[in-house]
Coordinates of C-alpha atoms in Angstrom, one line a residue:
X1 CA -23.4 21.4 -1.1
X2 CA -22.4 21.5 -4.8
X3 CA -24.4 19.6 -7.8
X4 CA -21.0 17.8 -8.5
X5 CA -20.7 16.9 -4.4
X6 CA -24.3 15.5 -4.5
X7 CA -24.0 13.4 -7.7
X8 CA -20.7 11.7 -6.7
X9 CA -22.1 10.9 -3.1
X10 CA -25.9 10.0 -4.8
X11 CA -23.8 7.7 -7.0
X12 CA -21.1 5.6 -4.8
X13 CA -24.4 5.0 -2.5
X14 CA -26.1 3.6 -5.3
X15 CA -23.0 1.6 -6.6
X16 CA -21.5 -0.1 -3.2
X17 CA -25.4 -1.5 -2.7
X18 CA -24.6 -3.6 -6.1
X19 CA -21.3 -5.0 -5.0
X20 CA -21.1 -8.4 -4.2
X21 CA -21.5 -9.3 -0.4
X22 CA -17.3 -10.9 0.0
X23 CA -15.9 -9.3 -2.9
X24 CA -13.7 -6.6 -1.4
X25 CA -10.4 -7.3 1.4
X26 CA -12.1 -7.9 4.5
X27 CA -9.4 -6.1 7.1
X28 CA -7.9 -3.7 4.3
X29 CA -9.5 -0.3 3.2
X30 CA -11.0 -0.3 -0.1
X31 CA -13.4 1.6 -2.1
X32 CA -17.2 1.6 -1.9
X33 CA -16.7 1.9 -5.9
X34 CA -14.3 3.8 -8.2
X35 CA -11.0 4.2 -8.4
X36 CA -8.9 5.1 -4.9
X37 CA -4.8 6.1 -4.8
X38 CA -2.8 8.1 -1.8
X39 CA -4.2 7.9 1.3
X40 CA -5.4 12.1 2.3
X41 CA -6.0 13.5 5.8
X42 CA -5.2 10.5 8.2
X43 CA -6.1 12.1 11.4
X44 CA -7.6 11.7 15.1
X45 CA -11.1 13.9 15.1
X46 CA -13.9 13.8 17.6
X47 CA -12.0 10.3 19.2
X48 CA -11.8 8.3 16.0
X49 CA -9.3 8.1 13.2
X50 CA -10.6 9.4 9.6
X51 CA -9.0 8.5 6.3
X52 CA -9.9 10.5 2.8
X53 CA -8.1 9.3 0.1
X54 CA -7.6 10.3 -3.8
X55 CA -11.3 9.2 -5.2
X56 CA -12.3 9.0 -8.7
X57 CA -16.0 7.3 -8.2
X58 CA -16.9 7.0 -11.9
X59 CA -14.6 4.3 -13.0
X60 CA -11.8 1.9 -12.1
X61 CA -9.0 4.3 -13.6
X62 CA -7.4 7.9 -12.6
X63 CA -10.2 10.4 -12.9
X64 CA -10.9 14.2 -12.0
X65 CA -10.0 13.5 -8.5
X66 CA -12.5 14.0 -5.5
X67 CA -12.0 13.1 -1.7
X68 CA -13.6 9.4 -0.4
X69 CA -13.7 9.2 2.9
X70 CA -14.0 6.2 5.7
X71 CA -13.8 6.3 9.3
X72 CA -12.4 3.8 12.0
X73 CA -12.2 3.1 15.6
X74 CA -9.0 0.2 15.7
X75 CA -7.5 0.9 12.2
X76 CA -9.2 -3.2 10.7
X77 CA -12.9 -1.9 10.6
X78 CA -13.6 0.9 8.1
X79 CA -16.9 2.8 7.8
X80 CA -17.7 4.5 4.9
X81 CA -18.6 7.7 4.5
X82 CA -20.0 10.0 1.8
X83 CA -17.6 11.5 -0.7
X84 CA -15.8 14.6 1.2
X85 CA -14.8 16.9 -1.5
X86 CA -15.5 17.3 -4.8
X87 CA -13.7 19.3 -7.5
X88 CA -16.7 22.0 -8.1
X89 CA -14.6 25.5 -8.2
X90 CA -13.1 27.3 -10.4
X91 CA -9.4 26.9 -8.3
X92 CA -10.0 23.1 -8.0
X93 CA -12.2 22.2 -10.7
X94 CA -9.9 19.9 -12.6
X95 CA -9.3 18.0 -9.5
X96 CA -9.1 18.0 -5.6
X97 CA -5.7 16.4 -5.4
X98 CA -3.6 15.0 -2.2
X99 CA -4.0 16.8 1.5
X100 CA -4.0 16.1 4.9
X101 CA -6.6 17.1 7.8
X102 CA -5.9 18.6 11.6
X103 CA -8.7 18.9 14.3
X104 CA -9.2 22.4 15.5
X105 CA -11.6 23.6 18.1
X106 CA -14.4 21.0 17.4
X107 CA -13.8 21.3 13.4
X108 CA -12.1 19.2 11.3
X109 CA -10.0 21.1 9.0
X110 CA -8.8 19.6 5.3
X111 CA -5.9 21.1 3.7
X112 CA -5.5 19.6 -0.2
X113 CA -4.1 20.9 -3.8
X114 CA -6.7 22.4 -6.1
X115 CA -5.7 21.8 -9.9
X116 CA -6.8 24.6 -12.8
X117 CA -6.2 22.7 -15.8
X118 CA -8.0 24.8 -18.9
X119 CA -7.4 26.3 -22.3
X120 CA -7.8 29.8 -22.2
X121 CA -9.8 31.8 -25.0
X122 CA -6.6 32.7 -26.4
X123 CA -5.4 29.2 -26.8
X124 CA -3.4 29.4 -23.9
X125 CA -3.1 26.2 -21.5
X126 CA -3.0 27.4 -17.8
X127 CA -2.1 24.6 -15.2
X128 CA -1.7 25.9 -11.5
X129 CA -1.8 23.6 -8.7
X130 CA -2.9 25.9 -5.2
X131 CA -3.3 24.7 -1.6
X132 CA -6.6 24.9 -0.1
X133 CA -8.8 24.8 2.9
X134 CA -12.3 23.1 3.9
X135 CA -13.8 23.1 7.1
X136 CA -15.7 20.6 8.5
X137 CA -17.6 18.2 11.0
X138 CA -16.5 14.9 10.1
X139 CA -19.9 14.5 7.1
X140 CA -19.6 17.6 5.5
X141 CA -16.9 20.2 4.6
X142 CA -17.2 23.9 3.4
X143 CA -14.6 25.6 1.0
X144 CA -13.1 28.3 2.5
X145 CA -14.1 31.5 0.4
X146 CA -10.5 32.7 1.0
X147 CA -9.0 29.8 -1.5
X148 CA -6.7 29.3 -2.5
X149 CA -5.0 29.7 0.9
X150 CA -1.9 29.3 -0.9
X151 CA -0.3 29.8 -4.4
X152 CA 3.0 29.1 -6.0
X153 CA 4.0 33.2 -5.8
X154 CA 4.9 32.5 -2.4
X155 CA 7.9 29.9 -3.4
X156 CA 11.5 31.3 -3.7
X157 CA 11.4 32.9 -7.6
X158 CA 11.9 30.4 -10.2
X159 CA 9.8 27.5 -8.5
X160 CA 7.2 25.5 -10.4
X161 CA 3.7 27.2 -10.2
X162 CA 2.0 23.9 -12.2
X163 CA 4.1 21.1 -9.6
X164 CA 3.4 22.8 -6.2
X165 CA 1.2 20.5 -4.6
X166 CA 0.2 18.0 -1.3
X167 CA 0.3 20.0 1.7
X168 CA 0.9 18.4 5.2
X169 CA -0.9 20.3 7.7
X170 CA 0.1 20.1 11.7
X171 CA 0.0 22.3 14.5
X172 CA 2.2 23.2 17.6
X173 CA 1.1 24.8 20.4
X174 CA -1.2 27.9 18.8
X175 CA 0.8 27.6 14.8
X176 CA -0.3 25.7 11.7
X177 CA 2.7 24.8 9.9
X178 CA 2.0 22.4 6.3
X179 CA 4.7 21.7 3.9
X180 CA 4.1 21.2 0.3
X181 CA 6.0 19.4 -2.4
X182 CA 7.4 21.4 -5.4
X183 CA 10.2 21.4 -7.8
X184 CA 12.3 24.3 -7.6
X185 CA 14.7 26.6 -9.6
X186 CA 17.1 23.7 -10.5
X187 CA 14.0 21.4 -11.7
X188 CA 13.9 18.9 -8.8
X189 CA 12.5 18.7 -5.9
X190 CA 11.8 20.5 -2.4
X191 CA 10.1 21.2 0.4
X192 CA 8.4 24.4 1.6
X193 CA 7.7 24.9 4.8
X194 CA 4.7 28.0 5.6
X195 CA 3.1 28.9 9.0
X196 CA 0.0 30.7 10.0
X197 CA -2.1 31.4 13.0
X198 CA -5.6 30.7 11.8
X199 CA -5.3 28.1 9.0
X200 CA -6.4 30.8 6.4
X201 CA -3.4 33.1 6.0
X202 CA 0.0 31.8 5.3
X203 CA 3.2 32.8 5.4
X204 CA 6.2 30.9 3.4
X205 CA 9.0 29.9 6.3
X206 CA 11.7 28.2 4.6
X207 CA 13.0 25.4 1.9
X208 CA 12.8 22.6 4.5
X209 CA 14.5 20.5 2.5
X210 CA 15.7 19.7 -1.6
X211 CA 16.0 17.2 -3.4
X212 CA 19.7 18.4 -5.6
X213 CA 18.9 16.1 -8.2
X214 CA 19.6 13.2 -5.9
X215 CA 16.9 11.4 -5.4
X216 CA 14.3 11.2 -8.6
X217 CA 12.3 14.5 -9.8
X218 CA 9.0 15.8 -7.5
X219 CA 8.8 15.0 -4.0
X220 CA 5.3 14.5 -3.9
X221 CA 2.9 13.6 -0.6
X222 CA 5.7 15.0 1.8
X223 CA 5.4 14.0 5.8
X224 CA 6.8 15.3 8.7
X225 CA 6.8 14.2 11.6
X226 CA 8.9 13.4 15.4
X227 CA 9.6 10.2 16.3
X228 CA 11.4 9.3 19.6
X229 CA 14.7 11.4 19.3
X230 CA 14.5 12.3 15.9
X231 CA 12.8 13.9 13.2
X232 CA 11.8 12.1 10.4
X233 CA 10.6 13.4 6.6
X234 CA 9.0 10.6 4.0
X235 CA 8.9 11.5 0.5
X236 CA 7.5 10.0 -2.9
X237 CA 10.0 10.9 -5.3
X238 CA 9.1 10.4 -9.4
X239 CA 11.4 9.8 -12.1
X240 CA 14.3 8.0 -9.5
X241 CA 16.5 5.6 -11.4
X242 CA 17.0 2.2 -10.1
X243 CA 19.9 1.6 -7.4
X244 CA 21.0 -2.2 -6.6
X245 CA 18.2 -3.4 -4.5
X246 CA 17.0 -0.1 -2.6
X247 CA 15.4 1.7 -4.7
X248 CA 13.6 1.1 -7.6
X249 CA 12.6 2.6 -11.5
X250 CA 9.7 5.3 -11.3
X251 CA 7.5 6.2 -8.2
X252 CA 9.2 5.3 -4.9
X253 CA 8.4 5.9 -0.7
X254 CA 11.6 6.8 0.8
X255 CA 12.2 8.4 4.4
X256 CA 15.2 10.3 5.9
X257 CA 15.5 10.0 9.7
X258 CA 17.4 13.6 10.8
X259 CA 16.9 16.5 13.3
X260 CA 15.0 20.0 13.0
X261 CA 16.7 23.1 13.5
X262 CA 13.4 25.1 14.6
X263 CA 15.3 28.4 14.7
X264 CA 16.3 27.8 10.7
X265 CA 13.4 25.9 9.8
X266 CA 15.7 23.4 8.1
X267 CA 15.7 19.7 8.1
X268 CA 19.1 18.0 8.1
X269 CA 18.8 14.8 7.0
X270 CA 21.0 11.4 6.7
X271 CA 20.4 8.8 4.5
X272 CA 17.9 7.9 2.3
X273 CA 16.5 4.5 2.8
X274 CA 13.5 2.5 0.8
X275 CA 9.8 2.8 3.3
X276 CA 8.3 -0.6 1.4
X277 CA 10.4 -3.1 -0.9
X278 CA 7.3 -4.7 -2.7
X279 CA 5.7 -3.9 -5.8
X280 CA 3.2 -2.2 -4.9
X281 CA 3.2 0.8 -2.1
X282 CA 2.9 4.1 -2.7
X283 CA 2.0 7.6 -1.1
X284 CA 2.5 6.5 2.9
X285 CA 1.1 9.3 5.3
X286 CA 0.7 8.6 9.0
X287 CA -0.9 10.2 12.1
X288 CA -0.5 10.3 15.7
X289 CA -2.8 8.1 17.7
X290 CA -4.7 9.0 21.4
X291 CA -1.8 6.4 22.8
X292 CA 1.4 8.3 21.6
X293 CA 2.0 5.8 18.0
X294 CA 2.6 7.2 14.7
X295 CA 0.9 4.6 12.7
X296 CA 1.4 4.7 8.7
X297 CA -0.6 3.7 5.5
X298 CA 0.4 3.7 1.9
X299 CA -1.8 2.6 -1.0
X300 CA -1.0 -0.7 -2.8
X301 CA -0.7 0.5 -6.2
X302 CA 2.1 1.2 -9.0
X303 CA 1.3 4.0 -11.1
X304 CA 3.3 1.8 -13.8
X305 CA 1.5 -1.6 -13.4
X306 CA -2.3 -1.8 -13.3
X307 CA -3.4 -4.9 -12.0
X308 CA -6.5 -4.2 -11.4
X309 CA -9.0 -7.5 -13.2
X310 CA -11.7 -5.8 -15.7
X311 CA -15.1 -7.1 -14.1
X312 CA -13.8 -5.6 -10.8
X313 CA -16.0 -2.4 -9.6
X314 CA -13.3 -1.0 -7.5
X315 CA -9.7 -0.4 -7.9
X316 CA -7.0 0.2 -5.0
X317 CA -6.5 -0.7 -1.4
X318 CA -4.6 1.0 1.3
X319 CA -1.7 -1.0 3.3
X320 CA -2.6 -2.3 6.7
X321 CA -2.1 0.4 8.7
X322 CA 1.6 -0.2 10.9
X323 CA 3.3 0.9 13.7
X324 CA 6.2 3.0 13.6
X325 CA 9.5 2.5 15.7
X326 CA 13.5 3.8 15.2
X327 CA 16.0 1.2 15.6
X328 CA 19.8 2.2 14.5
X329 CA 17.9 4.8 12.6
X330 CA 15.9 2.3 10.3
X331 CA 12.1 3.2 10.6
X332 CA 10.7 0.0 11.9
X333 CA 7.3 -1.2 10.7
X334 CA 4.8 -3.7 12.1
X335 CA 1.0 -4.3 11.7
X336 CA -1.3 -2.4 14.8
X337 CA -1.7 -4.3 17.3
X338 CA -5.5 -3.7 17.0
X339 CA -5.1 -6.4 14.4
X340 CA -4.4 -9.3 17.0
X341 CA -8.2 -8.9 18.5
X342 CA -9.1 -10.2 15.1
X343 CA -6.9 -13.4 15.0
X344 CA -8.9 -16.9 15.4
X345 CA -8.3 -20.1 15.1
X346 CA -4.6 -20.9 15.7
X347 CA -2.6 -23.0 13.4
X348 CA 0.8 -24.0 15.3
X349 CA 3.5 -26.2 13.6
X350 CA 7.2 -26.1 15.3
X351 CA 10.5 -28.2 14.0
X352 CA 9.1 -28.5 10.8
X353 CA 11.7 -30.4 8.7
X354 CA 11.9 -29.2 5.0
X355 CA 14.4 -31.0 2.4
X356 CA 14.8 -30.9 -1.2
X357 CA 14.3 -34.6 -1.7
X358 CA 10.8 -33.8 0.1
X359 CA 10.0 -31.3 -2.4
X360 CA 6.9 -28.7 -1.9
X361 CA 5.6 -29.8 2.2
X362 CA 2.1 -28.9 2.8
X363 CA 1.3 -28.1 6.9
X364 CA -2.0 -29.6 8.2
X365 CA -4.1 -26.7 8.3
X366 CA -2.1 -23.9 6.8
X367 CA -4.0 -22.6 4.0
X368 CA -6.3 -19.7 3.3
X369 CA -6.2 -16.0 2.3
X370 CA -7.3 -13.8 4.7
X371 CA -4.6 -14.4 7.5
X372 CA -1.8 -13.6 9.5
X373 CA 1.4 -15.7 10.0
X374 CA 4.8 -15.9 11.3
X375 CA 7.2 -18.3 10.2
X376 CA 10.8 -18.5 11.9
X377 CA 13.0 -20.8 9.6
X378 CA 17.0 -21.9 10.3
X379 CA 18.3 -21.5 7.2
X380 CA 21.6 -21.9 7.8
X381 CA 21.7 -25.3 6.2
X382 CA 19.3 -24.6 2.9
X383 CA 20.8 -22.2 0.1
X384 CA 16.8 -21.5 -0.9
X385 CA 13.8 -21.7 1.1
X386 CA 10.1 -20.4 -0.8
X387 CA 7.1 -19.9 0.4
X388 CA 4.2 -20.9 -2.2
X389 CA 0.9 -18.4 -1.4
X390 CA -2.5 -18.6 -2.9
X391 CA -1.4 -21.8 -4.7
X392 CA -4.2 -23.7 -6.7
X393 CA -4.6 -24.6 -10.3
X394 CA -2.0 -23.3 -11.5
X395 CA -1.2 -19.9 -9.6
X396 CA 0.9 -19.6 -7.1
X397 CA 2.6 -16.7 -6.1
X398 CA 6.2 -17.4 -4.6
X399 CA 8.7 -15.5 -1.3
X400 CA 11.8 -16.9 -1.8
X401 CA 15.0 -16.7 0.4
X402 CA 18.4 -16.9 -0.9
X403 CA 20.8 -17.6 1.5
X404 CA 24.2 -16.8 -1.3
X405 CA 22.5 -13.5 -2.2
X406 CA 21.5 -12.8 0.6
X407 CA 17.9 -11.7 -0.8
X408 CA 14.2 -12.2 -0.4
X409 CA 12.1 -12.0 -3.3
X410 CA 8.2 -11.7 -4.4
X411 CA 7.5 -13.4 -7.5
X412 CA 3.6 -13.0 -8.9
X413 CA 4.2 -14.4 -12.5
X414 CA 1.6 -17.2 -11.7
X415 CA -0.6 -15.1 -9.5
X416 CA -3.4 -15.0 -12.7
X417 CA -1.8 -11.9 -14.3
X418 CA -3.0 -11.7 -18.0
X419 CA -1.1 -9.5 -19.3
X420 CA 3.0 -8.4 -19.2
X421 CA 3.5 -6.6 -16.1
X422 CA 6.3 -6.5 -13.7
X423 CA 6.2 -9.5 -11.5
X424 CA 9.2 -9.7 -9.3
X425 CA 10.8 -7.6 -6.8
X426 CA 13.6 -8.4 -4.7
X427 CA 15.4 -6.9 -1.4
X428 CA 18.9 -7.9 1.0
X429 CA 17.6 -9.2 4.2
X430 CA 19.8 -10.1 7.1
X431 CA 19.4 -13.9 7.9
X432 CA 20.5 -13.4 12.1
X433 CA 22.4 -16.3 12.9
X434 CA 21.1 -18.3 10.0
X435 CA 17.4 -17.7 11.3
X436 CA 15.0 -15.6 9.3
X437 CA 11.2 -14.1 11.1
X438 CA 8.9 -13.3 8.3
X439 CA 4.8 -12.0 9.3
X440 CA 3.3 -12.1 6.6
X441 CA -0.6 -10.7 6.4
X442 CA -2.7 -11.9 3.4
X443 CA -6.0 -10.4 2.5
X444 CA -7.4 -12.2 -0.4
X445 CA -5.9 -9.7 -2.6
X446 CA -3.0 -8.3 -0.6
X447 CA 0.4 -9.9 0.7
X448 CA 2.8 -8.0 2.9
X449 CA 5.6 -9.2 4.6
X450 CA 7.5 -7.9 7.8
X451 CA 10.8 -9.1 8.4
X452 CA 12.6 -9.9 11.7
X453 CA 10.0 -8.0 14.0
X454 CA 9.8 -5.3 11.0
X455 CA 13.1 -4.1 10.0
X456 CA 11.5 -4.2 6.4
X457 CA 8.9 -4.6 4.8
X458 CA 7.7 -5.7 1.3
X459 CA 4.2 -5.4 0.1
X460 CA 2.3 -6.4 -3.0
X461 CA -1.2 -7.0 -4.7
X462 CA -2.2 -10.5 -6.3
X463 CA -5.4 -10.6 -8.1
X464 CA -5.4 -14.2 -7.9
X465 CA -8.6 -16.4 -7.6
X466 CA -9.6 -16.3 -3.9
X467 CA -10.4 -20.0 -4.3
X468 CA -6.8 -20.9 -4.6
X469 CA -5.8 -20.7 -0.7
X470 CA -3.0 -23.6 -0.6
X471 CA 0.0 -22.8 0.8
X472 CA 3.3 -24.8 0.6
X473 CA 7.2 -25.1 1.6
X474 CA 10.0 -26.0 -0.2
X475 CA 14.1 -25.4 -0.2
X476 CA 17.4 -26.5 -1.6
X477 CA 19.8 -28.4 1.0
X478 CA 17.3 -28.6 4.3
X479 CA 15.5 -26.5 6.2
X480 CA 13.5 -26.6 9.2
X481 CA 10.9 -24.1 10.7
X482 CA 8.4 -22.6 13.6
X483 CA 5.0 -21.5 12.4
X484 CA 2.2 -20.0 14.0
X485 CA -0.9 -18.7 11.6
X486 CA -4.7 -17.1 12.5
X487 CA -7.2 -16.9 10.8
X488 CA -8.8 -12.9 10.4
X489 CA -11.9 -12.5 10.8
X490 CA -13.6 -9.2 10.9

């Protein structure tokens, strides 16, 4: 184990000691200390599901990056685990950036991007960005002397060798195949697809898929994966330019739902559609559980809007992990099921009647901010209806419904934000009959919402004070609503 490997683990198991017993999400992964973004290596080993993640242990902002690593049984309990990787080589030793992990033969085997970032003698800057291998048994992981496994002179001439980066490693039937984000000859980008027989020697397969300019700059943190009859391929694009309501400025998660032409190696894709519509989701990877799922996480974050209060001693959360379906070739999303063993104390309210002369309605017993509930509204007579979270002295943070847009929007202005960030985020929704579903999860720090069963799903972070638990209902014209809510407790 390296000096840098033994100071980072030495120190996040002297830090998480010192945190404050309640201070953290209590059904949400989060970091023992540091800084966390894109979820790594989600993967089934040895009967139980690991996550690594992008780890900088040192501070509450982007760092040399390392692997943190946490374990789980159900997807709502997390174990930690000591720091995985650590950049400590001279291929990786400006950071061990995004990867992925596959069980093979008893070992667990990691498969990330090692950056180079130096000046040279000569006043030179060299950047390269290589994929590389550890090996390991679920603690500890050893660098494969053959790194790095792969480099950018196996891409088509004229790709990126300093963007080439985030490999997705899988296997079928005695193959490894990965594929790595790059940008290619035009300057946007695609998808390499490589195969080997070991995991240490690689061969480059195809383009899988490219980007053409259409859809932002670098694809980073690609996936790939079958679901039902179809194949589908997520993608973090940078750089994208706003359009309408589906996609937003900067960093998106999109996915394309297509087929795989195994003989070509090529991906043919339909349309583009948004994987979260919040503020705050980034990164998603998934993995295939013992039962047949494909269960998803992203990481609550915008690279563009750090939220993160300055007395915290941790920075990011991952989403709760969700179920993935196809319906009419929309990826469907909803919360595991593992999550319902958790629910206590049922709050139930049905024909709730809602009016503007009323003004804001408060529900015996609905409160709090660690929960999970389901409202099912007729709006057909109200052209607004909001939902007022984590309200209290002043904050609030608002999901509003209207019915002559025909959108649903997250508002944090009042969620405690101290400085000028972006607040609001909105998406179309389809109101079915004049009836809108919305499951909503809360998690001190965390809301996401899930829309009619989870035809969409919009996630963000509110650092508000986790004192301020009232929740309320309002609308303009009249309204009335089921509601069911739990308590989680963990």
């Amino acid at each position: 184990m390296s000096e840098k490997l033994d100071r980072a683990r030495a120190y996040e198991e002297e830090k998480r000691t010192q945190t404050p017993e309640g201070s953290k999400c209590v059904f949400h992964l989060t970091p023992a200390v540091g800084w966390i973004n894109d979820p790594n290596g989600f993967s089934r080993y040895q009967g139980e599901y690991h996550l690594f993640y992008q780890y900088h242990p040192y501070s509450t902002v982007w760092g040399p990056m390392h692997w943190g690593h946490q374990k789980t049984r159900d997807f709502i309990k997390w174990e930690h685990l000591p720091c995985a990787l650590a950049p400590d080589t001279g291929y990786d030793g400006q950071g061990c950036f995004s990867g992925s992990a596959v069980e093979h033969e008893g070992k667990h085997i990691l498969m990330y991007t090692g950056v180079l970032d130096r000046m040279e003698d000569d006043g030179r800057h060299t950047l390269r960005q290589t994929q590389c291998i550890a090996v390991g048994d679920g603690i500890n992981y050893e660098k494969l002397p053959e790194n790095p496994v792969i480099t950018a002179q196996a891409l088509p001439e004229g790709s990126s060798k300093e963007d080439f980066r985030d490999p997705r490693i899988w296997k079928e039937g005695d193959t490894f195949y990965a594929v790595a984000g790059s940008l290619g000859v035009d300057g946007s980008g695609q998808i390499a697809l490589f195969s080997s027989a070991d995991a240490g020697k690689w061969r480059f397969e195809s383009i899988l898929d490219a980007n053409g300019g259409r859809y932002g700059k670098m694809w980073e943190c690609p996936d790939f994966f079958p679901l039902e009859d179809s194949q589908i391929l997520i993608v973090s694009p940078q750089f994208m330019h706003a359009e309408g309501l589906e996609f937003h400025n900067g960093n998106n998660a999109i996915y394309f739902v297509g087929s795989y032409d195994r003989e070509k190696k090529k991906f043919l894709r339909k349309e583009a559609r948004s994987v979260d519509y919040g503020l705050d989701f980034y990164a998603p990877q998934t993995v295939e559980t013992a039962d047949g799922r494909r269960v998803m996480t992203g990481w609550l974050q915008s690279w563009d809007n750090y939220l993160t209060p300055e007395e915290f001693p941790w920075s990011g959360i991952m989403s709760i992990p969700r179920e993935l379906e196809l319906r009419d070739d929309r990826l469907i999303q909803n919360p595991v099921r593992e999550l319902e063993r958790y629910r206590q104390n049922e709050v139930s309210h049905k024909g709730v009647t809602l009016s503007e002369k009323a003004g804001k309605t408060e529900l015996e017993g609905v409160r709090g901010r660690v929960l999970d509930m389901t409202v099912e509204a007729d709006v057909s007579r109200s052209d607004a209806l909001t939902l007022h979270l984590a309200a209290g002295e002043g904050f609030e943070t608002t999901l509003t419904y209207e019915k002559g847009k025909g959108t649903l929007t997250t508002d944090r202005t009042y969620s405690g934000l101290k400085k000028d960030l972006l607040c609001t985020r909105s998406m179309y929704v389809d109101a079915k009959e004049g009836k809108l579903k919305l499951r909503l999860l809360m998690d001190k720090y965390t809301l996401e919402v899930f829309v009619n069963d989870g035809e969409q799903a919009m996630s963000s972070v509110i650092f508000t004070p986790p004192e301020a638990e009232g929740i309320a209902f309002s609308c303009k014209g009249e309204s009335s609503l089921d509601l069911v809510m739990y308590e989680i407790m963990v």
